[in-house]
Structures are given as C-alpha cells and as structure tokens.
Amino acid sequence: TQRFIWPMAQFGQIINMYQRARASSARIFGLMDEPSRIAEDPDADELVVGDGDVAYDDVTFGYDESETIVKDVSFEVEGGETLALVGPTGAGKSTVLKLLLRMYDVDEGAITIDGQDLRDVTIPSLRRQVGYVSQETFMFYGTVRDNIAYGTFGADDETVVEAAKAAEAHEFISNLPEGYDTEIGERGVKLSGGQRQRLSIARAVLKDPEILVLDEATSDVDTETEMLIQRSLDQLTEDRTTFAIAHRLSTIRDADQILVLEDGRVAERGEHEELLERDGLYAHLWGVQAGEIDELPQEFIDRAAR
Ligand code: ADP
C-alpha cells in the first residue's frame, strides 16, 4: 500500500515540523515519511559532505525489542559509487536505507558519512544532503509545483520546470488541468505510481543532493514510462553516491557493489559477474528477475523463512 497523503490528523504535525525546520535552517527536511523517534544532539554539527563516502559498521537495528531486523551489517561505499541492495521481500532492504536517512537510530554499530557519525550531525543538514526517491515519497496537499519544490528553498518557476523535464515529468504535468498549478491529493488530481515516482525524481533533481537513496518502482508503470524513468534515473545517479533498492536489471548489473540481504544479514556481496558465478541466492534472484527461471527455488524460500 502506498501512503500518498498523510491523514489530516498528522498534517498539523508536518506543518509544525516544517516551521521548526525553517526556523533552524534555510531549507527544510526533504523527507519525513514516518513519525520520528530520534532526538538531535544539542551539540550536533552540520553534516559536511566531501567525497560522499558512506560506511556502515556492524549495524544492528530492530523496530522494537522483540525482533532484530538488521543484523551486523557492514559495508563501505566510496563517493560516487552505486550500491544495489537486493534480497527477498522482508529481508530488511528498506530498513537499512531508512537508517541512512536517520528515520531511526541504530541500536548497535554506527553509520558514518565522510567519517561523521549520523548521530553527531543535525537532522536538517543530513536530510538536505541525502535525497530520497520512491513512489512512496511524501506528497502533500498542494500544487504540483510546490510538491516538486519541497525541500529546496527559493526555487523559481523556471528551475522547477527544468527539474520536471529532467525527470521526464514535464509532459504529463503539462497535460494536467492546470499544469504546474494543479492541486494534487484527495481534493485534487490523483496521480499514478509512475507519476509520483517522477515527481519524486524531479524533487531530487532540484534538490541536487550529494547522496541519493533510491527505492525503485516494481510495477504500476507501462514499458514506455519505465524507459523514461530509467533514463532520468541514470542521469540522476551519475557521479553521486547512490543506494538503490534495485529492481531494474540495469541498476543491478551496473552497480559497483551489490549487497544481497537475507533475513537482515549480508548473505553475499560483490559485483554482478562474481555473484552469478557463486550460484547462490543472488544468482537465483537474478534468474527470476531476468525471467530465466519462474520462481525462487524452495531451498531459498525455506532459508529466508528461518
Ligand atoms: P524489504 O525492504 O527487504 O522488503 P523491510 O525493511 O521493508 O524489508 O522490512 C523488514 C522487516 O521489518 C519486515 O519483517 C517488516 O515487516 C518489518 N518492518 C518494516 N517496517 C516496519 C515498521 N515501521 N515497524 C515494524 N516493523 C517493520
């Protein structure tokens, strides 16, 4: 289920956060997807991103104490590289990336960006420099223009249109009843998953973050739209540290590193060819994705369920 619009009860909360964020920073949070349980250290410094190196060091996390979801996950990504996360549904891919946006704090271990622990930097400075693209990206009641500009302070109309063009969204926006002034949400126009994905790409293009978190769409788009999205994403991820929950074969194949998660742990890692040769979980997931085999062999399903 995609949460497109927050329930009204939560909307006041967003406005409140919005105002607080504006007061503390020239820009506002790029993303607030879930109620936040984290607290900012009063001595927190601004995050300063140089190369954009990211490291997870023995990261362990659970949403509640009864269950650990992410288990001892370690990896390093160099600035500009792309790391693809793959694994069965429920393996913990989104959770691993939510930790990078600091929607939650790790229980054990540490995550650093260019050597700075996420817990030591201000949240607005983090959210400003780490962009998030997904069909589930938070949209609010308002115009298409405002939704694209969300997270970027003082964007003028022309730059918003440029960003929409880069995201292959300009055409469908132009066909909406009032173009960029069209209201979206329950009282306005309802957008398809593919359209939301492109608005979220446009928002990221405008924001131009140093680090990008990409939750690729699985369905809900036709082949032509898929190709358009692919083209815009390829541009967006170039020369930018990118983390992708990867469904597109091209992202997976061309990633500098692939991390295969199974039940919250790193099961395999490497580049595409290396992992195919191992003939393990990755090779089989790839086989399914590429249509070479119909379904994941039972042994992997059994393992994931353990
Ligand atoms: P993936 O992205 O690989 O499909 P997720 O990170 O979404 O996996 O989910 C991993 C596990 O964490 C699942 O068992 C899921 O039910 C659980 N989970 C995800 N989000 C929450 C949440 N907000 N609260 C509690 N449990 C969650």
Short mmCIF file of C-alpha atoms and ligand atoms in Angstrom, two decimals:
data_model
loop_
_atom_site.label_atom_id
_atom_site.label_comp_id
_atom_site.label_asym_id
_atom_site.label_seq_id
_atom_site.Cartn_x
_atom_site.Cartn_y
_atom_site.Cartn_z
CA THR A 1 0.00 0.00 0.00
CA GLN A 2 1.28 3.40 -0.86
CA ARG A 3 0.71 6.19 1.53
CA PHE A 4 0.28 9.12 -0.75
CA ILE A 5 -1.28 11.65 1.55
CA TRP A 6 -0.94 11.78 5.26
CA PRO A 7 -4.11 11.61 7.28
CA MET A 8 -5.23 15.11 8.23
CA ALA A 9 -4.54 14.45 11.88
CA GLN A 10 -0.88 14.18 11.07
CA PHE A 11 -0.84 17.14 8.81
CA GLY A 12 -0.61 19.66 11.64
CA GLN A 13 2.43 17.80 12.81
CA ILE A 14 4.05 18.23 9.42
CA ILE A 15 3.33 21.93 9.36
CA ASN A 16 4.80 22.18 12.79
CA MET A 17 7.95 20.33 11.74
CA TYR A 18 8.11 22.39 8.63
CA GLN A 19 8.09 25.59 10.63
CA ARG A 20 10.65 24.35 13.09
CA ALA A 21 12.90 23.21 10.30
CA ARG A 22 12.59 26.55 8.56
CA ALA A 23 13.46 28.35 11.73
CA SER A 24 16.59 26.31 12.23
CA SER A 25 17.71 26.15 8.66
CA ALA A 26 17.34 27.96 5.38
CA ARG A 27 15.98 24.78 3.90
CA ILE A 28 13.52 22.23 5.10
CA PHE A 29 13.52 18.49 5.50
CA GLY A 30 13.50 16.69 2.22
CA LEU A 31 11.57 13.81 3.61
CA MET A 32 9.59 12.88 6.63
CA ASP A 33 7.95 9.63 5.90
CA GLU A 34 7.20 8.30 9.33
CA PRO A 35 6.88 9.71 12.80
CA SER A 36 10.39 10.21 14.02
CA ARG A 37 11.70 8.63 17.20
CA ILE A 38 15.10 10.20 17.05
CA ALA A 39 16.42 13.12 19.02
CA GLU A 40 19.00 15.57 17.86
CA ASP A 41 22.10 16.04 19.96
CA PRO A 42 22.17 19.66 21.20
CA ASP A 43 25.85 19.81 20.24
CA ALA A 44 25.22 18.43 16.74
CA ASP A 45 27.24 19.96 13.91
CA GLU A 46 26.22 20.48 10.32
CA LEU A 47 26.97 17.48 8.15
CA VAL A 48 29.73 18.38 5.72
CA VAL A 49 29.81 16.12 2.69
CA GLY A 50 33.05 15.97 0.72
CA ASP A 51 33.57 12.83 -1.36
CA GLY A 52 30.35 11.27 -0.11
CA ASP A 53 31.89 8.10 1.38
CA VAL A 54 29.40 6.12 3.44
CA ALA A 55 30.22 3.37 5.92
CA TYR A 56 28.02 1.00 7.93
CA ASP A 57 29.96 -0.58 10.76
CA ASP A 58 28.30 -3.63 12.36
CA VAL A 59 24.88 -2.04 12.26
CA THR A 60 22.12 -3.76 14.20
CA PHE A 61 18.56 -2.48 14.46
CA GLY A 62 15.02 -3.53 15.35
CA TYR A 63 11.79 -1.52 15.30
CA ASP A 64 11.07 -2.92 18.73
CA GLU A 65 12.94 -5.02 21.20
CA SER A 66 11.19 -8.24 20.31
CA GLU A 67 12.72 -8.54 16.88
CA THR A 68 16.05 -7.63 15.33
CA ILE A 69 15.58 -6.67 11.69
CA VAL A 70 19.08 -5.57 10.61
CA LYS A 71 21.87 -7.78 11.86
CA ASP A 72 25.58 -6.87 11.90
CA VAL A 73 25.51 -5.14 8.55
CA SER A 74 28.83 -3.66 7.45
CA PHE A 75 29.87 -2.15 4.15
CA GLU A 76 31.67 0.83 2.68
CA VAL A 77 30.66 2.80 -0.35
CA GLU A 78 33.03 5.28 -1.92
CA GLY A 79 31.85 8.65 -3.08
CA GLY A 80 30.15 8.45 -6.46
CA GLU A 81 29.62 4.70 -6.36
CA THR A 82 26.33 2.87 -6.61
CA LEU A 83 25.41 0.17 -4.14
CA ALA A 84 22.47 -2.02 -5.08
CA LEU A 85 20.54 -3.78 -2.34
CA VAL A 86 18.79 -6.93 -3.37
CA GLY A 87 17.09 -9.71 -1.48
CA PRO A 88 13.70 -11.28 -0.86
CA THR A 89 10.79 -9.15 0.40
CA GLY A 90 11.11 -8.56 4.11
CA ALA A 91 14.88 -9.08 4.13
CA GLY A 92 15.40 -5.57 5.52
CA LYS A 93 16.44 -3.56 2.45
CA SER A 94 14.24 -0.52 3.14
CA THR A 95 15.09 -0.62 6.79
CA VAL A 96 18.82 -0.47 6.03
CA LEU A 97 18.24 2.66 3.97
CA LYS A 98 15.87 4.30 6.45
CA LEU A 99 18.77 4.21 8.88
CA LEU A 100 20.86 6.28 6.45
CA LEU A 101 18.16 8.94 6.38
CA ARG A 102 18.12 8.63 10.15
CA MET A 103 14.45 7.91 10.40
CA TYR A 104 15.59 5.62 13.19
CA ASP A 105 18.82 5.32 15.13
CA VAL A 106 20.89 2.17 15.03
CA ASP A 107 20.77 0.01 18.17
CA GLU A 108 24.36 -1.08 17.77
CA GLY A 109 27.21 -0.11 15.48
CA ALA A 110 27.49 3.13 13.57
CA ILE A 111 26.78 4.77 10.24
CA THR A 112 29.13 7.47 9.03
CA ILE A 113 29.14 9.84 6.08
CA ASP A 114 32.65 11.08 5.30
CA GLY A 115 33.64 9.97 8.78
CA GLN A 116 30.85 11.82 10.60
CA ASP A 117 28.56 9.69 12.73
CA LEU A 118 24.95 10.38 11.80
CA ARG A 119 24.10 10.87 15.48
CA ASP A 120 26.54 13.80 15.68
CA VAL A 121 25.09 15.87 12.83
CA THR A 122 21.97 17.99 12.62
CA ILE A 123 18.97 16.32 11.07
CA PRO A 124 18.16 19.12 8.58
CA SER A 125 21.75 19.11 7.31
CA LEU A 126 21.52 15.35 6.80
CA ARG A 127 18.14 15.37 5.06
CA ARG A 128 19.24 18.23 2.84
CA GLN A 129 22.19 16.27 1.52
CA VAL A 130 20.67 12.84 1.32
CA GLY A 131 17.87 12.70 -1.23
CA TYR A 132 15.17 10.05 -1.35
CA VAL A 133 13.33 8.89 -4.43
CA SER A 134 10.41 6.50 -4.23
CA GLN A 135 6.80 6.09 -5.26
CA GLU A 136 6.07 6.43 -1.58
CA THR A 137 7.82 9.77 -1.27
CA PHE A 138 5.75 12.04 0.85
CA MET A 139 3.48 14.37 -1.13
CA PHE A 140 1.19 16.90 0.43
CA TYR A 141 -1.99 18.74 -0.45
CA GLY A 142 -0.80 21.49 -2.72
CA THR A 143 0.20 22.22 -6.26
CA VAL A 144 2.48 20.10 -8.37
CA ARG A 145 4.95 22.97 -8.34
CA ASP A 146 5.04 23.17 -4.54
CA ASN A 147 5.46 19.44 -4.25
CA ILE A 148 8.46 19.47 -6.56
CA ALA A 149 10.00 22.45 -4.78
CA TYR A 150 9.50 20.88 -1.36
CA GLY A 151 12.89 20.68 0.32
CA THR A 152 14.55 23.31 -1.83
CA PHE A 153 14.46 26.85 -0.58
CA GLY A 154 13.55 29.60 -3.02
CA ALA A 155 13.33 27.58 -6.24
CA ASP A 156 11.90 29.73 -9.04
CA ASP A 157 9.35 28.52 -11.58
CA GLU A 158 11.90 28.06 -14.32
CA THR A 159 14.12 25.74 -12.26
CA VAL A 160 11.09 23.72 -11.22
CA VAL A 161 10.21 23.20 -14.89
CA GLU A 162 13.83 22.29 -15.71
CA ALA A 163 13.80 19.69 -12.94
CA ALA A 164 10.50 18.27 -14.16
CA LYS A 165 11.89 18.00 -17.68
CA ALA A 166 14.97 16.16 -16.43
CA ALA A 167 12.67 13.79 -14.56
CA GLU A 168 10.55 13.17 -17.69
CA ALA A 169 7.60 14.62 -15.79
CA HIS A 170 7.06 17.84 -17.73
CA GLU A 171 4.84 16.31 -20.35
CA PHE A 172 2.33 14.71 -18.04
CA ILE A 173 2.30 17.79 -15.82
CA SER A 174 1.57 19.99 -18.84
CA ASN A 175 -1.40 17.77 -19.63
CA LEU A 176 -2.91 18.18 -16.16
CA PRO A 177 -5.91 20.55 -15.99
CA GLU A 178 -3.90 23.43 -14.60
CA GLY A 179 -0.37 22.31 -15.37
CA TYR A 180 2.06 23.09 -12.57
CA ASP A 181 -0.73 24.80 -10.61
CA THR A 182 -2.82 21.62 -10.44
CA GLU A 183 -3.65 20.63 -6.88
CA ILE A 184 -2.78 17.06 -6.01
CA GLY A 185 -4.16 14.85 -3.31
CA GLU A 186 -7.60 13.74 -2.34
CA ARG A 187 -9.21 17.05 -3.19
CA GLY A 188 -7.28 17.40 -6.41
CA VAL A 189 -5.88 15.17 -9.09
CA LYS A 190 -4.85 11.63 -8.18
CA LEU A 191 -1.52 10.62 -9.61
CA SER A 192 -0.44 7.18 -10.67
CA GLY A 193 2.53 5.43 -9.08
CA GLY A 194 4.70 6.22 -12.09
CA GLN A 195 3.73 9.88 -11.93
CA ARG A 196 4.52 10.08 -8.23
CA GLN A 197 7.86 8.42 -8.90
CA ARG A 198 8.67 11.07 -11.49
CA LEU A 199 7.62 13.93 -9.22
CA SER A 200 9.87 12.50 -6.59
CA ILE A 201 12.72 12.33 -9.13
CA ALA A 202 12.03 15.96 -10.08
CA ARG A 203 12.22 16.91 -6.43
CA ALA A 204 15.57 15.15 -6.13
CA VAL A 205 16.92 16.77 -9.31
CA LEU A 206 16.02 20.18 -7.90
CA LYS A 207 17.48 19.39 -4.51
CA ASP A 208 20.69 18.05 -6.07
CA PRO A 209 21.74 16.02 -3.01
CA GLU A 210 25.25 14.62 -2.55
CA ILE A 211 23.88 11.20 -1.68
CA LEU A 212 20.85 9.56 -3.16
CA VAL A 213 18.62 6.83 -1.79
CA LEU A 214 16.53 5.23 -4.45
CA ASP A 215 13.68 2.84 -3.91
CA GLU A 216 12.99 1.69 -7.43
CA ALA A 217 9.45 1.04 -8.51
CA THR A 218 8.47 -2.53 -9.22
CA SER A 219 5.21 -2.15 -11.01
CA ASP A 220 2.46 0.24 -11.85
CA VAL A 221 4.21 1.71 -14.88
CA ASP A 222 3.96 0.83 -18.54
CA THR A 223 7.05 -0.01 -20.57
CA GLU A 224 7.36 3.40 -22.14
CA THR A 225 7.16 5.17 -18.79
CA GLU A 226 9.63 2.69 -17.40
CA MET A 227 12.10 3.66 -20.12
CA LEU A 228 11.60 7.35 -19.40
CA ILE A 229 12.11 6.81 -15.70
CA GLN A 230 15.18 4.74 -16.39
CA ARG A 231 16.73 7.48 -18.45
CA SER A 232 16.10 10.15 -15.84
CA LEU A 233 17.38 7.95 -13.04
CA ASP A 234 20.57 7.13 -14.90
CA GLN A 235 21.29 10.84 -15.15
CA LEU A 236 20.41 11.47 -11.54
CA THR A 237 22.64 8.73 -10.14
CA GLU A 238 25.67 9.52 -12.26
CA ASP A 239 28.61 10.77 -10.18
CA ARG A 240 26.58 10.66 -6.99
CA THR A 241 26.82 8.18 -4.15
CA THR A 242 23.70 6.11 -4.71
CA PHE A 243 21.96 3.44 -2.69
CA ALA A 244 19.33 1.62 -4.65
CA ILE A 245 16.80 -0.97 -3.65
CA ALA A 246 17.18 -2.33 -7.08
CA HIS A 247 14.51 -3.92 -9.20
CA ARG A 248 15.71 -2.73 -12.56
CA LEU A 249 18.13 -5.18 -14.10
CA SER A 250 20.33 -2.37 -15.41
CA THR A 251 20.83 -0.87 -11.94
CA ILE A 252 21.73 -4.24 -10.52
CA ARG A 253 24.06 -5.26 -13.32
CA ASP A 254 25.95 -1.99 -13.43
CA ALA A 255 26.20 -1.37 -9.67
CA ASP A 256 29.71 -1.02 -8.27
CA GLN A 257 28.67 -3.26 -5.39
CA ILE A 258 25.72 -5.50 -4.81
CA LEU A 259 24.70 -6.34 -1.29
CA VAL A 260 22.44 -9.35 -1.00
CA LEU A 261 20.38 -9.29 2.17
CA GLU A 262 18.75 -12.36 3.63
CA ASP A 263 16.86 -12.14 6.89
CA GLY A 264 18.63 -8.92 7.88
CA ARG A 265 22.14 -10.17 7.24
CA VAL A 266 24.54 -9.67 4.39
CA ALA A 267 24.37 -13.04 2.65
CA GLU A 268 26.51 -12.20 -0.37
CA ARG A 269 28.31 -9.19 -1.75
CA GLY A 270 30.23 -8.36 -4.87
CA GLU A 271 29.76 -7.36 -8.44
CA HIS A 272 27.22 -8.90 -10.73
CA GLU A 273 29.51 -11.37 -12.52
CA GLU A 274 31.16 -12.54 -9.30
CA LEU A 275 27.80 -13.19 -7.69
CA LEU A 276 26.45 -15.04 -10.68
CA GLU A 277 29.44 -17.35 -10.51
CA ARG A 278 28.71 -18.14 -6.85
CA ASP A 279 25.39 -19.58 -7.98
CA GLY A 280 23.77 -18.71 -4.64
CA LEU A 281 20.83 -16.54 -3.63
CA TYR A 282 21.82 -13.70 -5.95
CA ALA A 283 22.17 -15.90 -8.99
CA HIS A 284 18.72 -17.29 -8.34
CA LEU A 285 17.09 -13.92 -7.63
CA TRP A 286 18.63 -12.68 -10.84
CA GLY A 287 17.31 -15.69 -12.70
CA VAL A 288 13.78 -14.90 -11.54
CA GLN A 289 14.14 -11.20 -12.29
CA ALA A 290 15.52 -11.85 -15.74
CA GLY A 291 12.77 -14.35 -16.44
CA GLU A 292 15.21 -17.23 -16.80
CA ILE A 293 13.61 -19.20 -14.01
CA ASP A 294 9.97 -18.99 -12.94
CA GLU A 295 10.39 -18.79 -9.22
CA LEU A 296 12.93 -18.87 -6.45
CA PRO A 297 13.86 -22.50 -5.64
CA GLN A 298 12.26 -23.79 -2.44
CA GLU A 299 15.58 -24.05 -0.59
CA PHE A 300 15.98 -20.25 -0.69
CA ILE A 301 12.41 -19.64 0.43
CA ASP A 302 12.95 -22.06 3.32
CA ARG A 303 16.17 -20.32 4.26
CA ALA A 304 14.54 -16.88 4.20
CA ALA A 305 11.73 -18.15 6.44
CA ARG A 306 14.09 -19.48 9.08
P1 ADP B 1 12.45 -5.20 2.42
O1 ADP B 1 12.67 -3.77 2.04
O2 ADP B 1 13.65 -6.07 2.16
O3 ADP B 1 11.22 -5.80 1.81
P2 ADP B 1 11.79 -4.13 5.03
O4 ADP B 1 12.99 -3.39 5.51
O5 ADP B 1 10.67 -3.34 4.46
O6 ADP B 1 12.25 -5.27 4.01
O7 ADP B 1 11.18 -4.99 6.21
C1 ADP B 1 11.98 -5.85 7.01
C2 ADP B 1 11.15 -6.32 8.19
O8 ADP B 1 10.86 -5.22 9.04
C3 ADP B 1 9.81 -6.93 7.81
O9 ADP B 1 9.60 -8.04 8.64
C4 ADP B 1 8.82 -5.84 8.12
O10 ADP B 1 7.60 -6.38 8.50
C5 ADP B 1 9.47 -5.11 9.28
N1 ADP B 1 9.11 -3.68 9.31
C6 ADP B 1 9.25 -2.80 8.30
N2 ADP B 1 8.85 -1.56 8.66
C7 ADP B 1 8.43 -1.66 9.95
C8 ADP B 1 7.91 -0.74 10.91
N3 ADP B 1 7.73 0.56 10.60
N4 ADP B 1 7.60 -1.21 12.14
C9 ADP B 1 7.78 -2.51 12.46
N5 ADP B 1 8.27 -3.43 11.60
C10 ADP B 1 8.60 -3.03 10.37
#
